[in-house]
């Protein structure tokens, strides 16, 4: 496990809380000290205290993932590494630790391979958050305006040709970025995944505890949440199997 990035949170929190930021920074530092001294339960309590105040940070999620891994709570460890990557898709340490944690899960389910262009689209889409795509859109928009300005204002044929070529490339990149931004927003809002926190559970064929078992899954498995009925959630595994779980058995990413 990579644990070198146990960071004190300064200005990276997105929060809704009445607790002074300085106080929570102190709690974060205490949590990091507990972790370094191998007092992992105490570290978790410190990090969870911050989380309960409504603070959200990739560093906080990353530290929780490491701490839960150390105490053997594989499901929560995977959950918080996934949460880290949802906020910070390019966090290499979190991705590495997630692979280590996933290697310890019981269920080794083969995902239905997507078509090659769908696979590459998903890779491109997952490279940045929607906020980053907004910045990329702005950059290409400004570059496009510069190219348009050069094309119409500079009376030099060579410059006009270059401005036209680069303008068309920027237009393509701008449109592609807008599409990726919209797709990223739709994924963040519409797509819901969960991580099983129970050591083992039987998924049901319907939202009823008395219904037949559909399949058995184990702690740490990731699945898509397709629907909810009362206290039950319809889930879909990577291999396409569908079943129902009580919503107390897992947590959404």
Coordinates of C-alpha atoms in Angstrom, one line a residue:
X1 CA 0.0 0.0 0.0
X2 CA 1.2 3.5 -0.8
X3 CA 0.7 5.7 2.3
X4 CA 3.1 8.6 1.7
X5 CA 0.3 10.9 0.9
X6 CA -1.4 11.3 4.3
X7 CA -2.1 14.9 3.8
X8 CA -3.2 17.6 6.1
X9 CA -6.2 19.3 4.5
X10 CA -5.9 23.0 4.0
X11 CA -8.0 24.5 1.3
X12 CA -9.0 21.4 -0.6
X13 CA -12.2 20.8 1.3
X14 CA -15.7 21.3 -0.2
X15 CA -17.8 21.7 2.8
X16 CA -21.0 22.6 4.5
X17 CA -20.3 22.9 8.2
X18 CA -20.2 25.4 11.1
X19 CA -17.1 23.9 12.6
X20 CA -14.0 26.2 12.1
X21 CA -11.7 24.9 9.4
X22 CA -8.7 25.3 11.7
X23 CA -10.3 22.9 14.2
X24 CA -10.9 20.3 11.5
X25 CA -7.3 20.7 10.3
X26 CA -6.2 19.9 13.8
X27 CA -8.4 16.8 13.8
X28 CA -6.9 15.8 10.4
X29 CA -3.4 16.2 11.8
X30 CA -4.3 14.1 14.8
X31 CA -5.7 11.4 12.5
X32 CA -2.5 11.4 10.4
X33 CA -0.4 11.1 13.6
X34 CA -2.5 8.2 14.8
X35 CA -2.0 6.5 11.4
X36 CA 1.8 7.0 11.5
X37 CA 1.8 5.5 15.0
X38 CA -0.2 2.5 13.7
X39 CA -3.2 3.5 15.8
X40 CA -5.5 2.9 12.8
X41 CA -8.9 2.7 14.7
X42 CA -8.1 6.1 16.2
X43 CA -7.1 7.5 12.8
X44 CA -10.4 6.3 11.3
X45 CA -12.4 8.0 14.1
X46 CA -10.6 11.3 13.4
X47 CA -11.2 11.1 9.7
X48 CA -14.8 10.0 10.2
X49 CA -15.3 13.0 12.5
X50 CA -14.3 15.3 9.7
X51 CA -16.5 13.5 7.2
X52 CA -19.5 13.8 9.5
X53 CA -19.1 17.6 9.3
X54 CA -19.8 17.5 5.6
X55 CA -16.3 17.9 4.4
X56 CA -15.4 16.2 1.1
X57 CA -11.9 15.8 -0.1
X58 CA -10.0 13.3 -2.2
X59 CA -7.2 13.4 0.4
X60 CA -9.6 12.6 3.2
X61 CA -11.1 9.7 1.2
X62 CA -7.7 8.4 0.4
X63 CA -6.6 8.4 4.0
X64 CA -9.7 6.6 5.1
X65 CA -9.1 4.0 2.4
X66 CA -5.6 3.3 3.7
X67 CA -6.8 3.2 7.3
X68 CA -9.6 0.8 6.7
X69 CA -7.3 -1.4 4.7
X70 CA -5.0 -1.6 7.7
X71 CA -7.7 -2.8 10.0
X72 CA -9.0 -5.4 7.6
X73 CA -12.2 -3.7 6.5
X74 CA -11.8 -4.5 2.8
X75 CA -15.2 -3.2 1.7
X76 CA -14.8 0.2 3.2
X77 CA -11.2 0.4 2.0
X78 CA -12.3 -0.2 -1.6
X79 CA -15.3 2.2 -1.1
X80 CA -13.0 5.1 -0.1
X81 CA -10.4 4.4 -2.8
X82 CA -13.3 4.5 -5.3
X83 CA -14.6 7.7 -3.8
X84 CA -11.1 9.2 -4.1
X85 CA -10.9 8.3 -7.8
X86 CA -14.4 9.7 -8.4
X87 CA -13.1 13.1 -7.3
X88 CA -9.5 12.8 -8.5
X89 CA -9.5 10.3 -11.5
X90 CA -5.7 10.7 -12.0
X91 CA -4.7 9.9 -8.5
X92 CA -2.1 7.2 -9.2
X93 CA -1.6 6.2 -5.5
X94 CA -5.3 5.6 -5.0
X95 CA -5.6 3.6 -8.2
X96 CA -2.6 1.5 -7.2
X97 CA -4.0 0.8 -3.7
X98 CA -7.4 0.0 -5.2
X99 CA -5.8 -2.7 -7.3
X100 CA -4.1 -4.2 -4.3
X101 CA -7.4 -4.1 -2.3
X102 CA -9.4 -5.6 -5.2
X103 CA -6.8 -8.4 -5.5
X104 CA -7.9 -9.6 -2.0
X105 CA -11.6 -9.8 -2.8
X106 CA -13.2 -13.2 -3.1
X107 CA -15.3 -12.6 -6.2
X108 CA -13.3 -12.6 -9.4
X109 CA -16.0 -11.7 -11.9
X110 CA -15.2 -11.3 -15.5
X111 CA -16.7 -8.2 -16.9
X112 CA -18.5 -8.4 -20.2
X113 CA -16.0 -6.8 -22.6
X114 CA -17.4 -3.6 -24.3
X115 CA -16.9 -2.8 -28.0
X116 CA -13.4 -1.3 -28.6
X117 CA -14.7 2.2 -29.4
X118 CA -16.9 2.1 -26.2
X119 CA -13.9 1.1 -24.2
X120 CA -11.7 3.9 -25.5
X121 CA -14.6 6.4 -25.1
X122 CA -15.0 5.4 -21.4
X123 CA -11.2 5.7 -20.9
X124 CA -11.3 9.2 -22.3
X125 CA -14.4 10.1 -20.4
X126 CA -12.8 8.9 -17.1
X127 CA -9.6 10.8 -17.6
X128 CA -11.0 14.0 -16.1
X129 CA -13.8 15.2 -13.9
X130 CA -16.6 17.3 -15.3
X131 CA -14.9 20.4 -13.7
X132 CA -11.7 19.7 -15.6
X133 CA -13.7 19.2 -18.8
X134 CA -15.1 22.7 -18.3
X135 CA -11.6 24.2 -18.1
X136 CA -10.6 22.2 -21.3
X137 CA -13.7 23.6 -23.1
X138 CA -12.7 27.1 -22.1
X139 CA -9.1 26.6 -23.3
X140 CA -10.2 25.4 -26.7
X141 CA -12.8 28.1 -27.0
X142 CA -10.2 30.8 -26.4
X143 CA -7.8 29.2 -28.9
X144 CA -10.7 29.0 -31.4
X145 CA -11.3 32.8 -31.0
X146 CA -7.6 33.5 -31.5
X147 CA -7.6 31.5 -34.7
X148 CA -10.7 33.3 -36.0
X149 CA -9.1 36.6 -35.1
X150 CA -5.9 35.8 -36.9
X151 CA -7.8 34.5 -40.0
X152 CA -9.8 37.7 -40.4
X153 CA -7.4 40.4 -39.1
X154 CA -4.0 39.3 -40.4
X155 CA -3.5 40.1 -44.1
X156 CA -0.9 37.3 -44.6
X157 CA -1.9 34.3 -46.7
X158 CA 0.4 31.9 -44.8
X159 CA -0.9 33.0 -41.4
X160 CA -4.5 32.8 -42.6
X161 CA -3.9 29.2 -43.8
X162 CA -2.4 28.2 -40.5
X163 CA -5.2 30.0 -38.6
X164 CA -7.8 28.1 -40.7
X165 CA -6.2 24.7 -40.1
X166 CA -5.7 25.2 -36.4
X167 CA -9.1 26.8 -36.1
X168 CA -10.7 23.7 -37.6
X169 CA -8.7 21.4 -35.2
X170 CA -9.7 23.6 -32.3
X171 CA -13.3 23.6 -33.4
X172 CA -13.3 19.8 -33.5
X173 CA -11.6 19.6 -30.1
X174 CA -14.0 22.1 -28.6
X175 CA -17.1 20.2 -29.8
X176 CA -15.6 16.9 -28.6
X177 CA -14.9 18.5 -25.2
X178 CA -18.4 19.7 -24.9
X179 CA -19.8 16.2 -25.7
X180 CA -17.4 14.7 -23.1
X181 CA -18.4 17.3 -20.5
X182 CA -22.1 16.5 -21.0
X183 CA -21.4 12.8 -20.9
X184 CA -19.4 13.3 -17.7
X185 CA -22.2 15.2 -16.0
X186 CA -24.7 12.5 -17.0
X187 CA -22.5 9.8 -15.7
X188 CA -21.9 11.6 -12.4
X189 CA -25.6 12.3 -11.9
X190 CA -27.2 9.2 -13.4
X191 CA -24.8 6.4 -12.9
X192 CA -24.7 4.9 -9.4
X193 CA -22.3 2.2 -8.2
X194 CA -22.0 0.5 -4.9
X195 CA -19.6 -1.5 -2.8
X196 CA -20.7 -4.4 -0.7
X197 CA -19.7 -4.0 2.9
X198 CA -21.1 -7.3 4.3
X199 CA -18.6 -10.2 4.4
X200 CA -21.0 -12.4 2.3
X201 CA -24.7 -12.1 1.2
X202 CA -27.2 -13.8 -1.0
X203 CA -28.8 -11.5 -3.6
X204 CA -32.5 -12.2 -4.1
X205 CA -34.4 -12.6 -7.3
X206 CA -37.0 -10.0 -6.1
X207 CA -37.1 -7.3 -3.3
X208 CA -38.3 -9.8 -0.7
X209 CA -36.2 -11.5 2.0
X210 CA -38.3 -14.7 1.4
X211 CA -37.6 -14.9 -2.3
X212 CA -35.1 -17.3 -3.9
X213 CA -31.4 -16.6 -4.0
X214 CA -30.1 -15.3 -7.2
X215 CA -26.4 -15.5 -6.4
X216 CA -23.9 -15.1 -3.6
X217 CA -21.4 -12.2 -3.4
X218 CA -18.7 -11.2 -1.0
X219 CA -17.3 -8.0 0.6
X220 CA -15.7 -5.5 -1.6
X221 CA -17.4 -6.3 -4.9
X222 CA -18.5 -3.4 -7.0
X223 CA -21.8 -3.3 -8.8
X224 CA -24.2 -0.9 -10.6
X225 CA -27.3 0.2 -8.7
X226 CA -30.2 0.1 -11.2
X227 CA -33.3 0.7 -9.1
X228 CA -34.6 1.0 -5.6
X229 CA -37.8 -0.3 -4.0
X230 CA -38.3 0.5 -0.4
X231 CA -35.3 -0.8 1.6
X232 CA -34.1 -2.9 -1.4
X233 CA -31.8 -2.1 -4.3
X234 CA -31.6 -3.8 -7.7
X235 CA -28.0 -4.4 -8.6
X236 CA -26.2 -5.5 -11.7
X237 CA -22.8 -7.3 -11.6
X238 CA -20.0 -6.7 -14.1
X239 CA -20.9 -10.0 -15.8
X240 CA -24.5 -8.9 -16.3
X241 CA -26.2 -10.9 -13.4
X242 CA -29.0 -9.0 -11.7
X243 CA -30.3 -9.4 -8.2
X244 CA -31.7 -7.5 -5.2
X245 CA -29.9 -6.5 -2.0
X246 CA -31.0 -4.7 1.2
X247 CA -29.7 -1.2 1.1
X248 CA -28.0 -1.7 4.5
X249 CA -25.6 -4.2 3.0
X250 CA -23.7 -1.7 0.8
X251 CA -22.8 1.9 0.3
X252 CA -22.9 4.1 -2.8
X253 CA -19.7 5.4 -4.1

